Amino acid sequence: MKAFIFAAGLGTRLRPLTLSKPKALVEADGRTLIERCICSLKAAGINDFIINVHHFADQIEDYLAEHNNFDCNILISDERKQLLDTGGAVAAARDLLGNETFLIHNVDIVSNLNLNSFLSKGLQGAAARLVVSQRQTSRYLLIDKDSKLCGWTNVKTGEIRGPALNMHPSDYYKAAFSGIHIFGPQLFPYMDKWPSCFSIIDFYLSVCDIFPIEAEFCPELIIKDLGTPQAIASFSDFQ
């Protein structure tokens, strides 16, 4: 299975660390975020990667070259001209990803997820499978009793999104998205009508009444979002 690492973001939350480098090259406990992500996925048997670049793109390409691509096959999805957001990034990389199921992983997410187990399950009849957790956040996916994605809510603003009218968040399980998911190629044609820049979550919400978009609940899951200087400073490897 291929993996698509989202590494093109501006790293706004990580400023001032990202004023002179991309967030992928910010170090956490002595290792860059991109190295951590590649090596964890490589340990799970993945050797083929697509990595999108935008902010300080040359630095990422130079870093990968200096490290011999960590002995992996890496293709770059170039977003130098325009940052495409998560959904637009997937649509733009379609030719690189091919007509096969692939993993998507945010570069600034570290977890204790058993990747071998998650990947071995594949899609299990779904069009996408999203790793979710019970961590506290303001934005939640709304999941039904069959582990299917049905909507999204912002508990601070009260905003609700989803294909169904008059959704009530209390009718669903609220789960935090992890930034780790498996994407099926049957979804690509449904991206054609979208603009060049769009969110992958908005896309999933638009098709969850057509295809099963499933949540993968991992009770023991610990997610560390290394997207802020405070998170970087306090991070230590999982023991």
Coordinates of C-alpha atoms in Angstrom, one line a residue:
M1 CA 0.0 0.0 0.0
K2 CA 1.2 3.5 -0.8
A3 CA 1.1 6.3 1.8
F4 CA 0.3 10.0 1.1
I5 CA 1.9 12.3 3.7
F6 CA 0.3 15.7 4.1
A7 CA 3.3 18.0 4.5
A8 CA 2.4 21.1 2.4
G9 CA 0.8 23.2 5.1
L10 CA 2.0 26.6 6.2
G11 CA 2.5 25.5 9.8
T12 CA 0.8 28.6 11.0
R13 CA 0.2 27.1 14.5
L14 CA 3.9 26.3 14.8
R15 CA 5.2 29.8 14.3
P16 CA 7.8 31.0 15.0
L17 CA 9.3 27.6 14.3
T18 CA 8.0 27.6 10.7
L19 CA 9.1 31.1 9.8
S20 CA 12.3 29.7 8.2
K21 CA 11.4 26.1 7.6
P22 CA 8.4 23.9 6.7
K23 CA 6.6 22.1 9.6
A24 CA 7.8 18.8 8.2
L25 CA 11.4 19.7 9.1
V26 CA 10.6 20.9 12.7
E27 CA 12.3 18.6 15.1
A28 CA 10.5 16.9 18.0
D29 CA 12.7 15.2 20.5
G30 CA 15.7 15.2 18.1
R31 CA 13.9 14.0 14.9
T32 CA 12.1 15.9 12.2
L33 CA 8.4 15.3 11.8
I34 CA 8.8 14.0 8.3
E35 CA 11.5 11.5 9.4
R36 CA 9.2 10.2 12.2
C37 CA 6.3 9.8 9.9
I38 CA 8.2 8.0 7.1
C39 CA 10.0 5.7 9.5
S40 CA 6.8 4.7 11.4
L41 CA 5.0 3.9 8.2
K42 CA 8.1 2.1 6.8
A43 CA 8.1 -0.1 9.9
A44 CA 4.6 -1.1 9.0
G45 CA 5.7 -2.3 5.6
I46 CA 5.1 0.8 3.5
N47 CA 7.9 1.8 1.1
D48 CA 6.1 3.9 -1.5
F49 CA 5.2 7.4 -0.6
I50 CA 3.7 10.6 -2.1
I51 CA 4.5 13.8 -0.2
N52 CA 2.9 17.1 -1.0
V53 CA 5.0 20.3 -0.7
H54 CA 4.3 24.0 -0.7
H55 CA 5.8 26.0 2.2
F56 CA 9.6 25.9 1.8
A57 CA 9.2 23.1 -0.7
D58 CA 12.8 23.1 -1.7
Q59 CA 13.9 22.4 1.8
I60 CA 11.8 19.3 2.0
E61 CA 13.1 18.0 -1.3
D62 CA 16.7 18.7 -0.4
Y63 CA 16.3 17.0 3.0
L64 CA 14.8 13.9 1.5
A65 CA 17.6 13.8 -1.1
E66 CA 20.3 14.2 1.6
H67 CA 18.8 11.2 3.5
N68 CA 18.4 9.1 0.3
N69 CA 14.6 9.2 0.7
F70 CA 15.1 7.0 3.8
D71 CA 15.6 4.1 1.4
C72 CA 12.0 4.4 0.2
N73 CA 10.3 5.3 -3.1
I74 CA 9.1 8.9 -2.7
L75 CA 7.2 11.0 -5.3
I76 CA 6.6 14.7 -4.7
S77 CA 3.1 16.2 -5.3
D78 CA 4.1 19.8 -6.1
E79 CA 1.7 22.5 -4.7
R80 CA 4.2 25.4 -4.9
K81 CA 1.8 27.4 -7.1
Q82 CA -1.2 26.9 -4.8
L83 CA -1.9 25.2 -1.5
L84 CA -4.8 22.9 -2.1
D85 CA -6.0 21.9 1.3
T86 CA -6.4 18.2 2.2
G87 CA -9.1 17.2 -0.3
G88 CA -7.6 19.2 -3.1
A89 CA -4.2 17.6 -2.4
V90 CA -5.6 14.1 -2.9
A91 CA -7.4 15.1 -6.1
A92 CA -4.3 16.7 -7.5
A93 CA -2.1 13.7 -6.7
R94 CA -4.5 11.2 -8.3
D95 CA -2.1 10.2 -11.1
L96 CA 0.7 9.6 -8.6
L97 CA -1.5 7.6 -6.3
G98 CA -2.9 5.3 -9.0
N99 CA -6.1 3.2 -8.9
E100 CA -5.5 1.6 -5.6
T101 CA -6.2 2.0 -1.9
F102 CA -3.8 4.2 0.0
L103 CA -3.1 5.5 3.5
I104 CA -3.2 9.2 4.3
H105 CA -1.2 10.5 7.3
N106 CA -0.7 14.0 8.6
V107 CA 3.0 14.8 9.0
D108 CA 2.5 16.4 12.4
I109 CA 0.6 13.5 14.0
V110 CA 2.3 10.9 16.1
S111 CA 0.4 8.1 17.7
N112 CA 0.7 4.6 19.2
L113 CA -1.7 3.2 16.6
N114 CA -0.9 -0.4 15.6
L115 CA -0.4 0.5 11.9
N116 CA 0.2 -3.2 10.9
S117 CA -3.2 -4.1 12.3
F118 CA -5.0 -1.1 10.8
L119 CA -3.5 -1.6 7.3
S120 CA -4.1 -5.3 7.3
K121 CA -7.8 -4.7 7.6
G122 CA -7.9 -2.6 4.5
L123 CA -11.2 -1.0 3.7
Q124 CA -13.4 -3.9 4.7
G125 CA -16.1 -2.9 2.2
A126 CA -16.0 0.8 3.1
A127 CA -14.9 3.5 0.7
A128 CA -12.7 5.1 3.4
R129 CA -11.8 4.2 7.0
L130 CA -10.9 7.0 9.4
V131 CA -9.0 6.5 12.7
V132 CA -10.8 8.3 15.5
S133 CA -10.3 8.8 19.2
Q134 CA -12.0 10.1 22.3
R135 CA -9.6 13.0 22.8
Q136 CA -11.1 16.4 23.7
T137 CA -11.5 18.9 20.8
S138 CA -14.1 21.4 19.6
R139 CA -14.7 19.6 16.3
Y140 CA -16.1 16.1 16.2
L141 CA -17.2 13.6 13.6
L142 CA -20.7 12.2 14.1
I143 CA -20.7 8.5 14.0
D144 CA -23.7 6.1 14.0
K145 CA -24.1 2.8 15.8
D146 CA -22.7 1.0 12.8
S147 CA -19.5 3.1 12.9
K148 CA -20.5 5.0 9.8
L149 CA -19.7 8.7 9.3
C150 CA -22.9 10.7 9.3
G151 CA -21.9 14.3 10.0
W152 CA -19.7 16.8 11.8
T153 CA -20.1 19.3 14.5
N154 CA -18.3 22.2 16.2
V155 CA -19.4 22.1 19.8
K156 CA -18.2 25.6 20.4
T157 CA -20.2 27.3 17.7
G158 CA -23.0 24.8 17.4
E159 CA -22.4 24.3 13.7
I160 CA -23.5 21.0 12.2
R161 CA -22.7 19.6 8.8
G162 CA -24.0 16.4 7.1
P163 CA -26.2 15.1 4.3
A164 CA -29.2 14.6 6.5
L165 CA -31.6 17.5 7.5
N166 CA -32.2 18.4 11.1
M167 CA -29.3 16.3 12.5
H168 CA -29.0 16.2 16.3
P169 CA -25.5 15.5 17.5
S170 CA -26.9 13.8 20.6
D171 CA -28.1 11.0 18.4
Y172 CA -24.5 10.1 17.4
Y173 CA -21.2 9.2 18.9
K174 CA -18.8 12.1 18.8
A175 CA -15.3 11.1 17.7
A176 CA -12.2 13.2 17.1
F177 CA -10.5 12.7 13.8
S178 CA -6.9 11.6 14.0
G179 CA -5.5 12.7 10.6
I180 CA -4.9 9.0 9.7
H181 CA -7.2 7.4 7.2
I182 CA -7.4 4.9 4.3
F183 CA -8.9 6.1 1.0
G184 CA -10.4 4.0 -1.7
P185 CA -10.0 4.9 -5.4
Q186 CA -13.7 4.6 -6.1
L187 CA -14.0 8.0 -4.5
F188 CA -11.9 9.8 -7.0
P189 CA -14.6 10.5 -9.6
Y190 CA -16.7 12.2 -7.0
M191 CA -13.9 14.8 -6.5
D192 CA -14.2 16.0 -10.1
K193 CA -16.9 18.5 -9.4
W194 CA -15.0 20.1 -6.5
P195 CA -12.9 23.2 -6.8
S196 CA -9.1 22.9 -6.8
C197 CA -8.9 23.6 -3.0
F198 CA -11.2 21.8 -0.6
S199 CA -11.2 19.9 2.7
I200 CA -11.1 16.1 2.8
I201 CA -13.5 16.1 5.7
D202 CA -16.0 18.2 3.7
F203 CA -15.6 15.7 0.9
Y204 CA -16.2 12.7 3.1
L205 CA -19.4 14.4 4.4
S206 CA -20.6 14.9 0.9
V207 CA -20.4 11.3 0.0
C208 CA -21.1 9.5 3.3
D209 CA -24.7 9.0 2.2
I210 CA -23.5 7.3 -1.1
F211 CA -20.5 5.3 0.2
P212 CA -19.8 3.9 3.7
I213 CA -17.2 6.0 5.3
E214 CA -16.3 4.1 8.4
A215 CA -14.7 5.1 11.7
E216 CA -12.0 2.9 13.2
F217 CA -12.3 3.1 17.0
C218 CA -9.1 2.4 18.9
P219 CA -9.8 2.5 22.6
E220 CA -6.1 2.5 23.6
L221 CA -5.2 5.1 21.0
I222 CA -3.0 8.0 22.0
I223 CA -2.8 10.8 19.5
K224 CA -0.2 13.6 19.8
D225 CA -0.7 16.6 17.6
L226 CA 2.7 18.2 17.2
G227 CA 1.2 21.3 15.5
T228 CA 2.2 23.9 18.2
P229 CA 5.5 24.9 19.7
Q230 CA 4.2 23.8 23.1
A231 CA 3.5 20.3 21.8
I232 CA 6.9 20.1 20.2
A233 CA 8.6 21.3 23.4
S234 CA 6.8 18.8 25.7
F235 CA 7.0 15.8 23.3
S236 CA 8.8 12.6 24.2
D237 CA 8.8 9.3 22.3
F238 CA 6.3 6.6 23.2
Q239 CA 7.9 4.1 25.5

